[in-house]
Every structure is written in C-alpha cells, then in structure tokens.
C-alpha cells in the first residue's frame, strides 16, 4: 500500500480515528455503521401488563394483546410482559443472529420457561443471541417472553437519579427486531477503541502514545468498512501493538467481574430479586462463552432470593461455583452498614452469611467484601477474624470530602489489636468497564507504590445491577500484557490477597476506625428505621435469653430455631447499607418498618410505675443522687451531682437546649450534613405549654412541657427523675413536618477534655473534641451507639439514648442529633410523630467506674415480666465477677447440637482482666468457640466449683460453647 508521510498532528489523527468508530457521526460510511447486517421484523409482538411482580408460570397464562413498537405502558413499578414470536430467515445460515431489543426499563428474556438473558440499555445489553452461527438443525421459529420492569437500573427518580420516584412514568419499546450481528466488526471496533483510549490516556508526553496513534491511523487506512476482507489486516496491526510486552516489574491488575447490587435503595426489595436474576443469568451466559471469566458476588440474602425465585438459575450458579468461576465473597447476609448495627448484629451477619455459603456451596469466604458502606467500625477486624476472615476489600473512603486516605493496601488494626490485610482498589470504583483508563488508574492512583505491586480491577455495571458485558471482557483481553500499561490478569480475591500477603513486609498499618468523611447525615435520617433496629436488636436478645433459660428448665421446651432465624434475617436485611442509614425511597422504608413491626409484636413492653417529685417555682427535682433545676421551657438551669457537690451544666448556659439548623447539603440529600450547617444554629424557644408537674409522689418525679418548633412542628417532653437513679430521662415526642431542617439537643457541661468517648460495637473509642487538623474538623458529626461520655479526671457527664446514633462533642458541648428532614430520595422522610428517650448522667470517677455502660444497657433493655406460678423460687442463671466484662448474648448453638448454648462476652472497659463466669445451669462441658460457633478442640474452658475462669485483653470478644 502507498504510504504518504504522516504529519505529527495529533488532534487530526486522533479525531479521524474517533469518527471512524462513532455511533453519531458518519455512520453511513464508518465502521460503526456496519455492526449490524440484515434485519427482519418479528412475526408477532404482544403484551400483558401487571401491577404485581408475578412468576413466569402465571404470566404465560395471561391474555396478551398486540403491541406496537413505541406504544407506552406503565406506570412505574408495574411489569409489562411481552410474548415474542419470531422466525429466522433461512438465508441467514452461518450468520450470528440476535434479537435486538431496546426498551425503557429492565428486561429479562425467558426461553423454554427459563430466564436466559438480562437486557437494559443503561447496562449496555440490548441484544439476546439466538445463534452464534445459524445451522439448519437449529430452530428457526422461536417463542420468547420478555419481562420488562417499569423502572430503570437506578429506579425512577423524578428529574434526578436520587429524587423521589416518578410514580406515573411511562415506558416503551423502541426496537424489537431480528438482526445479523457482524462479530468481526465488533472485534475491530474494540481494537480501535482500546488504541484510541491508549492515545488519550498516555498523552502527548509518551512515545508509546504516539505509537498507538500511528497504529490506529494506519488501521483506518487499511480498513474499508464495506469490504470485510480488509478487516484482518487492520486487526493484525492492532494485535501486533497489543502483543508488545511489559517488563517483569510492571504492576499487575487483577481483573474480576463484579455486579454490586444494592439489596434495596432507589427500588424496593422485591425488585432487587429480579435485578439479581437479570444480572446473574447474564453472567452465566458469559461464563459459557468465556471459560476464563471470573465473577465475584456477595450477599447471601441475594443468593437465597435467587434460590427461591429462580431455582434453575441457582443450580447453574452452583455448577460454576464448583468450577471456580462464580465466586461468593463477603461472608455476610447482606453488605451491611458498617457503623450502626450492634456488635451482636454484625456477628450474626457473618454467622448467617458463612453458614449459607457453606451449606449451599461448601465454602467459607476468606475475605470481607463491603465496597459501598459509609464507614467501618474499629471492631470489624476482630469480628472478621472470629468469622474465619483475614482479608478485607472496600473502596468507599475514596469518597472522603476533606482528607485523602493515605493507603490502598495496608493492614487494618482494630480496637483489640486484631489485624486484617485490607485493599482499596486504586481505581476508586467497584464498577469499572474494562477500559484503558480503568487499568491505568490502578497504577496512577496507587498510594502504596513500592510496597504493593498488585491491585484489583472490579468491572461490571453496579449499584442497580447489570454486571459485566462481553465488550468489557474483550477490552481486558486486548491488554493482558501490553507495553505502557499495567499487566492485566483474570483473577480471584484469593489470588489477589495471596500476592499482597506475600509482599506485605513493607505495608503500613492503620489503627482504629475507618471514618468516612461524608454521608454523616445517615446517622440520623429515617429515625423510625433506626428506632426499629434498636428495638428489635433488644427484643431478639431478650427472646434468645428467655428461650435458652427455658431450654435448661424444661426438657420438653422447643427452642424457636426457625422463627428466630427468620426474625434475625429480616433484621439483618434491614441493616443493608442503604436501609438502616435511611438513604432509600419511601417504599423501602415502608417494607423495613413492616419487618420491624413483625418482630416487635412478639413482645409486650412493661408499663411505668408512679414516682416522686418536688416542685418549687421553676421546678426543682431531687432524687438523693441528683438535683436539677428546670426552667419553664424545659431547659436545665442546673444539674448537680449531690455526693460530689459538682455542678454539671456550664455557667450561664442551659442543658437540654433544643436547636434547629438549616440542613441543605451539596447533593446527597438523605446522606449528607455539611459542616456549614453549624453556622445556622437557632435555639427552639417558643413555649406552647409551660413546665408542669406530672408526678410528684412515690418513686418517680416527672414534669412535662411543649415547645413550638414552627407552625408545623412541636416538641412535647416528659423529664423523669427516678429515686436513686444516676441519670435523668427525657421521654420525648416530636411532631415533625419540616423541610431541610436538623433538630438537635445540646448540653454544655463543666468538663474540659481533649477527647470524648463513644460506645461502638463491643467497646468504645475516643475522638477529639477540638478541631486542630482537617482530620479533626471532618468529624464534626460522628456516630456512636447507646452512650457518649465527656470526662476529665474524677468527673464526667454521659449522654445516653435508646435509639439515636448521631453525636457531636465540641469543646465542652455535648450534642445529640435527633431528626432530619431531607426530601430525596424519600420526599416524606421523617415526617410524622416520633418518640425517643435520652438521658443525662453526671458522675464521679471514670465512666467505667461510674457504670455508664451498665446504665446505658438498663435504659435500652427494660426489665420484662414473665408469668410464674406462686411457688417459683428466684434464681440467677449467670453472673460475672467483674463489671469490666459484659455478658452480651445467650443463645442456642446454631448447628445440630440441640442441648448446647453459646455464651458471648466482651471486655468493655479497655483493660486486661481475669473474670469468672458463674452459672447455675447444668453445664457438662465448656469450650471456646469462634463467632461461627465452631468449637476449638485445643481450648477447653475448665469448669471449677467457682465457675469458668476467663482471661480478657482490652475489648476482646470471647464466645463459649456450653454443653448441657
């Protein structure tokens, strides 16, 4: 071929190549315009509309009416089933034949009563392969069904992705026809695309970029789109370029298919089931054609859904799990929130998840997989280790708003000193597309260059499902070992972490929590969900204890194994990282509250008894331990710890001061509260019902008052002082109808300390009360569980609560976050009436010595009464010799051993301590076990006449298997 010298005009050559494969420009004569050959209309197309999500069997029995392409159907969340009759022309023998289907919504193709392919424009899947190479013996007349969900990959937001759903959206099918697919054109388009992207990625300063530019330009010269015989020469040029190898020291990107599916978010739980089906059946089709393809998949709940709804697909998944291509990861029931669930809930996430994966696939996951959660508790490393997991993958800290996290590969050390090898994919995504930029970022963004030479590239459409495509696999296949780019190998989590572990000598260690500097509004949003979570955690705790004791008292008692598992799994489901944080649509909130209600109905709360109060002008309350003066607006003018003669409220300040803030984030409405909201502080001052005495006799004193927040919202509160109680309770009702406002309550206290302490799972941690650095400032709103404490030597104040998680302690002011009012993705988020209780507890000594931890348990775990016979004698099943150790859980063991209990304890003070566990139960043997309840044959727990002696290090979790 005649060659004219190529001018070094990078722009013209690059744009020439781009236009040659454009799907917009010059499609009449460029390569893209030749992707499809002949087309043929369908024999017939008919539809049936359903308001519910129904099975294929039910749908196929319905009456279908003729459908015309472009006709609309809907509304949102309905389902339109299509019956497709087609006949492939005999003249297409030897051709690759596709059903081309372009529609709004998400689609599933059914053939022979089985799901065979997911389709969605947003996920770049718009065709179903009828034949790779049409043969005479193949069926030419085929009937298919296409199930179209009236929602997109990201729901149906009105105007923006995270807006509340447009309930009246209409949908349509834009294309439905048979086409000849020109595979050689697709292959050549991929060559062009990857070379063009190399030119762009390497830029003008790299010689390799110019080599790619001149190669792709020569390919345009050689390729005649109207002459397929010219394609091989162009393809050969690309192959030569891609085959020029790297050196041995080049970084290796471990490519793993992935499809992050939020178990609920901008769509309800039920739609997630279909998202799993559509995504995973597509993965199976890819595995049939690509035996090297590896796909990682988390969340046992989603596997359980697929097993129930798509049993045939689940069998195929089991087959590919055995082959090592379809890899279950994570080990948890769902990808839960990393902040708000209790310690025991986190244990159950792993217990239920690992048990499911072991039962269905014969495996235990070795890595915790949580790429999209809004922060990570400092107790997770210990919980992982106790669940048989030593590796951790996430990427969400790349979203930090203020500070850049300094590592991608490191050891994460938890509260008790447990360590796990941790990897953040440097591409800062769990849904890459296999493009050159994705691969290149694995080196560019790697913050541990010289320490770690391997990283993960997770590719596939995610969040709303979709998963990998053949095009992604083809892209990655081109650049497995291409000079100028990292090496790319199809891999698995086990291979990746094995390489990282082998070269881990130089890795750094990060100690403590992984705090996400964003989305800290999720500690407060959707307060009813958070209240339901705390209540149900408490209820299940109590039900398990009561059932365990009944099991020991009565050999005929049947422990409610199945019912408890059902309730636990519903609670664990609601702890998904877009449900318990409140960052979901209203339909999901309704589902979550319904699940909580089913658990709450299994228990009856006790009624409070009357107590005593003293009133004098502004109200003075005194219970022998505390004395407080309450103003007519409900604020505390004084709170005195009597024995120590210490005033807890700061001079010229009031405690229990309600505050309103403007709460308008930059974008993520339900998720974010920004630092600038603190500049909009406004006290709630208008009194509707002044302070009045409710009860002033017996053992309880109480007063109540009502404040007006606005013309739409009010606060009514009962302040309760029980005889000899170390804290004052604030039983609160808020009628809330605000928009983009934030309600808090604050207590300025007479304590000076650089750090405040917050309860987390199985322990506590400290965070600064100052804002010296950007890392400190970024924690202007933090999370905690049942209590927070601010102490100096020999005196402090604790703030307790029964269902709140958002805190702020700045200097000497302790603030509890109560309610938000975001409008997206749920326009009605938090609207309505709320009930909650918090308490203030001044104390001498440390919070450990003052029993703050036990008091917070008492507030959250009220005594429950049981009907007994008159001759029942009082008895105690367990006691522990030190207040530093909490007996958290008593339950029946989860495996086949019926007459055995699991007892879980943890060290709560942050001390090394020896404790004795005493029990009156008929225990024959005791063994240490892990969090999966597998007993350690090398570690018997010796029983003596005094009990079982246990040694604890700070914040250590100990589980015992007690055989009755």
mmCIF file with all atom_site columns, N, CA, C and O in Angstrom, residues 355-381:
data_model
loop_
_atom_site.group_PDB
_atom_site.id
_atom_site.type_symbol
_atom_site.label_atom_id
_atom_site.label_alt_id
_atom_site.label_comp_id
_atom_site.label_asym_id
_atom_site.label_entity_id
_atom_site.label_seq_id
_atom_site.pdbx_PDB_ins_code
_atom_site.Cartn_x
_atom_site.Cartn_y
_atom_site.Cartn_z
_atom_site.occupancy
_atom_site.B_iso_or_equiv
_atom_site.pdbx_formal_charge
_atom_site.auth_seq_id
_atom_site.auth_comp_id
_atom_site.auth_asym_id
_atom_site.auth_atom_id
_atom_site.pdbx_PDB_model_num
ATOM 1   N N  . UNK A 1 355 ? -22.696 -19.500 57.124 1.00 0.00 ? 355 UNK A N  1
ATOM 2   C CA . UNK A 1 355 ? -23.437 -20.766 57.178 1.00 0.00 ? 355 UNK A CA 1
ATOM 3   C C  . UNK A 1 355 ? -24.141 -21.037 55.852 1.00 0.00 ? 355 UNK A C  1
ATOM 4   O O  . UNK A 1 355 ? -24.159 -22.175 55.361 1.00 0.00 ? 355 UNK A O  1
ATOM 5   N N  . UNK A 1 356 ? -24.735 -19.997 55.267 1.00 0.00 ? 356 UNK A N  1
ATOM 6   C CA . UNK A 1 356 ? -25.412 -20.180 53.985 1.00 0.00 ? 356 UNK A CA 1
ATOM 7   C C  . UNK A 1 356 ? -24.426 -20.599 52.899 1.00 0.00 ? 356 UNK A C  1
ATOM 8   O O  . UNK A 1 356 ? -24.672 -21.550 52.151 1.00 0.00 ? 356 UNK A O  1
ATOM 9   N N  . UNK A 1 357 ? -23.309 -19.890 52.789 1.00 0.00 ? 357 UNK A N  1
ATOM 10  C CA . UNK A 1 357 ? -22.340 -20.217 51.744 1.00 0.00 ? 357 UNK A CA 1
ATOM 11  C C  . UNK A 1 357 ? -21.761 -21.617 51.937 1.00 0.00 ? 357 UNK A C  1
ATOM 12  O O  . UNK A 1 357 ? -21.497 -22.324 50.959 1.00 0.00 ? 357 UNK A O  1
ATOM 13  N N  . UNK A 1 358 ? -21.589 -22.013 53.182 1.00 0.00 ? 358 UNK A N  1
ATOM 14  C CA . UNK A 1 358 ? -21.053 -23.350 53.435 1.00 0.00 ? 358 UNK A CA 1
ATOM 15  C C  . UNK A 1 358 ? -22.082 -24.424 53.084 1.00 0.00 ? 358 UNK A C  1
ATOM 16  O O  . UNK A 1 358 ? -21.749 -25.461 52.489 1.00 0.00 ? 358 UNK A O  1
ATOM 17  N N  . UNK A 1 359 ? -23.331 -24.164 53.440 1.00 0.00 ? 359 UNK A N  1
ATOM 18  C CA . UNK A 1 359 ? -24.376 -25.162 53.177 1.00 0.00 ? 359 UNK A CA 1
ATOM 19  C C  . UNK A 1 359 ? -24.655 -25.302 51.673 1.00 0.00 ? 359 UNK A C  1
ATOM 20  O O  . UNK A 1 359 ? -24.811 -26.413 51.168 1.00 0.00 ? 359 UNK A O  1
ATOM 21  N N  . UNK A 1 360 ? -24.699 -24.196 50.947 1.00 0.00 ? 360 UNK A N  1
ATOM 22  C CA . UNK A 1 360 ? -25.082 -24.233 49.539 1.00 0.00 ? 360 UNK A CA 1
ATOM 23  C C  . UNK A 1 360 ? -23.920 -24.487 48.595 1.00 0.00 ? 360 UNK A C  1
ATOM 24  O O  . UNK A 1 360 ? -24.102 -25.038 47.511 1.00 0.00 ? 360 UNK A O  1
ATOM 25  N N  . UNK A 1 361 ? -22.696 -24.068 48.997 1.00 0.00 ? 361 UNK A N  1
ATOM 26  C CA . UNK A 1 361 ? -21.564 -24.161 48.080 1.00 0.00 ? 361 UNK A CA 1
ATOM 27  C C  . UNK A 1 361 ? -20.353 -24.879 48.673 1.00 0.00 ? 361 UNK A C  1
ATOM 28  O O  . UNK A 1 361 ? -19.351 -25.078 47.977 1.00 0.00 ? 361 UNK A O  1
ATOM 29  N N  . UNK A 1 362 ? -20.430 -25.239 49.954 1.00 0.00 ? 362 UNK A N  1
ATOM 30  C CA . UNK A 1 362 ? -19.318 -25.941 50.579 1.00 0.00 ? 362 UNK A CA 1
ATOM 31  C C  . UNK A 1 362 ? -18.101 -25.075 50.819 1.00 0.00 ? 362 UNK A C  1
ATOM 32  O O  . UNK A 1 362 ? -16.977 -25.594 50.862 1.00 0.00 ? 362 UNK A O  1
ATOM 33  N N  . UNK A 1 363 ? -18.294 -23.766 50.982 1.00 0.00 ? 363 UNK A N  1
ATOM 34  C CA . UNK A 1 363 ? -17.151 -22.873 51.179 1.00 0.00 ? 363 UNK A CA 1
ATOM 35  C C  . UNK A 1 363 ? -17.395 -21.959 52.374 1.00 0.00 ? 363 UNK A C  1
ATOM 36  O O  . UNK A 1 363 ? -18.533 -21.746 52.797 1.00 0.00 ? 363 UNK A O  1
ATOM 37  N N  . UNK A 1 364 ? -16.309 -21.429 52.906 1.00 0.00 ? 364 UNK A N  1
ATOM 38  C CA . UNK A 1 364 ? -16.344 -20.292 53.813 1.00 0.00 ? 364 UNK A CA 1
ATOM 39  C C  . UNK A 1 364 ? -15.565 -19.168 53.148 1.00 0.00 ? 364 UNK A C  1
ATOM 40  O O  . UNK A 1 364 ? -14.450 -19.388 52.660 1.00 0.00 ? 364 UNK A O  1
ATOM 41  N N  . UNK A 1 365 ? -16.147 -17.989 53.107 1.00 0.00 ? 365 UNK A N  1
ATOM 42  C CA . UNK A 1 365 ? -15.466 -16.856 52.491 1.00 0.00 ? 365 UNK A CA 1
ATOM 43  C C  . UNK A 1 365 ? -14.249 -16.465 53.327 1.00 0.00 ? 365 UNK A C  1
ATOM 44  O O  . UNK A 1 365 ? -14.289 -16.483 54.554 1.00 0.00 ? 365 UNK A O  1
ATOM 45  N N  . UNK A 1 366 ? -13.178 -16.106 52.630 1.00 0.00 ? 366 UNK A N  1
ATOM 46  C CA . UNK A 1 366 ? -11.940 -15.712 53.302 1.00 0.00 ? 366 UNK A CA 1
ATOM 47  C C  . UNK A 1 366 ? -11.750 -14.204 53.331 1.00 0.00 ? 366 UNK A C  1
ATOM 48  O O  . UNK A 1 366 ? -10.811 -13.711 53.950 1.00 0.00 ? 366 UNK A O  1
ATOM 49  N N  . UNK A 1 367 ? -12.632 -13.484 52.615 1.00 0.00 ? 367 UNK A N  1
ATOM 50  C CA . UNK A 1 367 ? -12.494 -12.039 52.538 1.00 0.00 ? 367 UNK A CA 1
ATOM 51  C C  . UNK A 1 367 ? -13.834 -11.371 52.846 1.00 0.00 ? 367 UNK A C  1
ATOM 52  O O  . UNK A 1 367 ? -14.894 -11.872 52.476 1.00 0.00 ? 367 UNK A O  1
ATOM 53  N N  . UNK A 1 368 ? -13.762 -10.281 53.568 1.00 0.00 ? 368 UNK A N  1
ATOM 54  C CA . UNK A 1 368 ? -14.941 -9.451  53.820 1.00 0.00 ? 368 UNK A CA 1
ATOM 55  C C  . UNK A 1 368 ? -15.028 -8.442  52.685 1.00 0.00 ? 368 UNK A C  1
ATOM 56  O O  . UNK A 1 368 ? -14.040 -7.804  52.331 1.00 0.00 ? 368 UNK A O  1
ATOM 57  N N  . UNK A 1 369 ? -16.215 -8.324  52.129 1.00 0.00 ? 369 UNK A N  1
ATOM 58  C CA . UNK A 1 369 ? -16.410 -7.550  50.895 1.00 0.00 ? 369 UNK A CA 1
ATOM 59  C C  . UNK A 1 369 ? -17.483 -6.505  51.180 1.00 0.00 ? 369 UNK A C  1
ATOM 60  O O  . UNK A 1 369 ? -18.651 -6.796  51.278 1.00 0.00 ? 369 UNK A O  1
ATOM 61  N N  . UNK A 1 370 ? -17.064 -5.239  51.307 1.00 0.00 ? 370 UNK A N  1
ATOM 62  C CA . UNK A 1 370 ? -18.007 -4.187  51.687 1.00 0.00 ? 370 UNK A CA 1
ATOM 63  C C  . UNK A 1 370 ? -17.628 -2.886  50.981 1.00 0.00 ? 370 UNK A C  1
ATOM 64  O O  . UNK A 1 370 ? -17.210 -1.917  51.601 1.00 0.00 ? 370 UNK A O  1
ATOM 65  N N  . UNK A 1 371 ? -17.799 -2.838  49.646 1.00 0.00 ? 371 UNK A N  1
ATOM 66  C CA . UNK A 1 371 ? -17.238 -1.711  48.884 1.00 0.00 ? 371 UNK A CA 1
ATOM 67  C C  . UNK A 1 371 ? -17.989 -0.389  49.027 1.00 0.00 ? 371 UNK A C  1
ATOM 68  O O  . UNK A 1 371 ? -17.444 0.649   48.715 1.00 0.00 ? 371 UNK A O  1
ATOM 69  N N  . UNK A 1 372 ? -19.244 -0.418  49.524 1.00 0.00 ? 372 UNK A N  1
ATOM 70  C CA . UNK A 1 372 ? -20.074 0.787   49.381 1.00 0.00 ? 372 UNK A CA 1
ATOM 71  C C  . UNK A 1 372 ? -20.717 1.236   50.689 1.00 0.00 ? 372 UNK A C  1
ATOM 72  O O  . UNK A 1 372 ? -21.795 1.813   50.683 1.00 0.00 ? 372 UNK A O  1
ATOM 73  N N  . UNK A 1 373 ? -20.082 0.979   51.815 1.00 0.00 ? 373 UNK A N  1
ATOM 74  C CA . UNK A 1 373 ? -20.663 1.330   53.106 1.00 0.00 ? 373 UNK A CA 1
ATOM 75  C C  . UNK A 1 373 ? -20.042 2.621   53.631 1.00 0.00 ? 373 UNK A C  1
ATOM 76  O O  . UNK A 1 373 ? -18.908 2.933   53.315 1.00 0.00 ? 373 UNK A O  1
ATOM 77  N N  . UNK A 1 374 ? -20.796 3.320   54.505 1.00 0.00 ? 374 UNK A N  1
ATOM 78  C CA . UNK A 1 374 ? -20.471 4.702   54.845 1.00 0.00 ? 374 UNK A CA 1
ATOM 79  C C  . UNK A 1 374 ? -19.591 4.817   56.095 1.00 0.00 ? 374 UNK A C  1
ATOM 80  O O  . UNK A 1 374 ? -19.811 5.661   56.959 1.00 0.00 ? 374 UNK A O  1
ATOM 81  N N  . UNK A 1 375 ? -18.578 3.991   56.185 1.00 0.00 ? 375 UNK A N  1
ATOM 82  C CA . UNK A 1 375 ? -17.666 3.982   57.320 1.00 0.00 ? 375 UNK A CA 1
ATOM 83  C C  . UNK A 1 375 ? -17.569 2.587   57.907 1.00 0.00 ? 375 UNK A C  1
ATOM 84  O O  . UNK A 1 375 ? -18.439 1.742   57.686 1.00 0.00 ? 375 UNK A O  1
ATOM 85  N N  . UNK A 1 376 ? -16.496 2.351   58.683 1.00 0.00 ? 376 UNK A N  1
ATOM 86  C CA . UNK A 1 376 ? -16.177 0.994   59.108 1.00 0.00 ? 376 UNK A CA 1
ATOM 87  C C  . UNK A 1 376 ? -15.734 0.999   60.566 1.00 0.00 ? 376 UNK A C  1
ATOM 88  O O  . UNK A 1 376 ? -14.732 1.618   60.930 1.00 0.00 ? 376 UNK A O  1
ATOM 89  N N  . UNK A 1 377 ? -16.496 0.288   61.389 1.00 0.00 ? 377 UNK A N  1
ATOM 90  C CA . UNK A 1 377 ? -16.252 0.233   62.824 1.00 0.00 ? 377 UNK A CA 1
ATOM 91  C C  . UNK A 1 377 ? -14.884 -0.354  63.149 1.00 0.00 ? 377 UNK A C  1
ATOM 92  O O  . UNK A 1 377 ? -14.423 -1.297  62.496 1.00 0.00 ? 377 UNK A O  1
ATOM 93  N N  . UNK A 1 378 ? -14.280 0.167   64.220 1.00 0.00 ? 378 UNK A N  1
ATOM 94  C CA . UNK A 1 378 ? -12.973 -0.324  64.660 1.00 0.00 ? 378 UNK A CA 1
ATOM 95  C C  . UNK A 1 378 ? -13.036 -1.737  65.216 1.00 0.00 ? 378 UNK A C  1
ATOM 96  O O  . UNK A 1 378 ? -11.995 -2.346  65.455 1.00 0.00 ? 378 UNK A O  1
ATOM 97  N N  . UNK A 1 379 ? -14.236 -2.289  65.439 1.00 0.00 ? 379 UNK A N  1
ATOM 98  C CA . UNK A 1 379 ? -14.333 -3.677  65.910 1.00 0.00 ? 379 UNK A CA 1
ATOM 99  C C  . UNK A 1 379 ? -14.452 -4.669  64.756 1.00 0.00 ? 379 UNK A C  1
ATOM 100 O O  . UNK A 1 379 ? -14.412 -5.884  64.990 1.00 0.00 ? 379 UNK A O  1
ATOM 101 N N  . UNK A 1 380 ? -14.568 -4.188  63.530 1.00 0.00 ? 380 UNK A N  1
ATOM 102 C CA . UNK A 1 380 ? -14.728 -5.129  62.412 1.00 0.00 ? 380 UNK A CA 1
ATOM 103 C C  . UNK A 1 380 ? -13.543 -6.074  62.242 1.00 0.00 ? 380 UNK A C  1
ATOM 104 O O  . UNK A 1 380 ? -13.750 -7.265  61.947 1.00 0.00 ? 380 UNK A O  1
ATOM 105 N N  . UNK A 1 381 ? -12.283 -5.642  62.392 1.00 0.00 ? 381 UNK A N  1
ATOM 106 C CA . UNK A 1 381 ? -11.194 -6.615  62.231 1.00 0.00 ? 381 UNK A CA 1
ATOM 107 C C  . UNK A 1 381 ? -11.324 -7.813  63.167 1.00 0.00 ? 381 UNK A C  1
ATOM 108 O O  . UNK A 1 381 ? -11.086 -8.957  62.752 1.00 0.00 ? 381 UNK A O  1
#
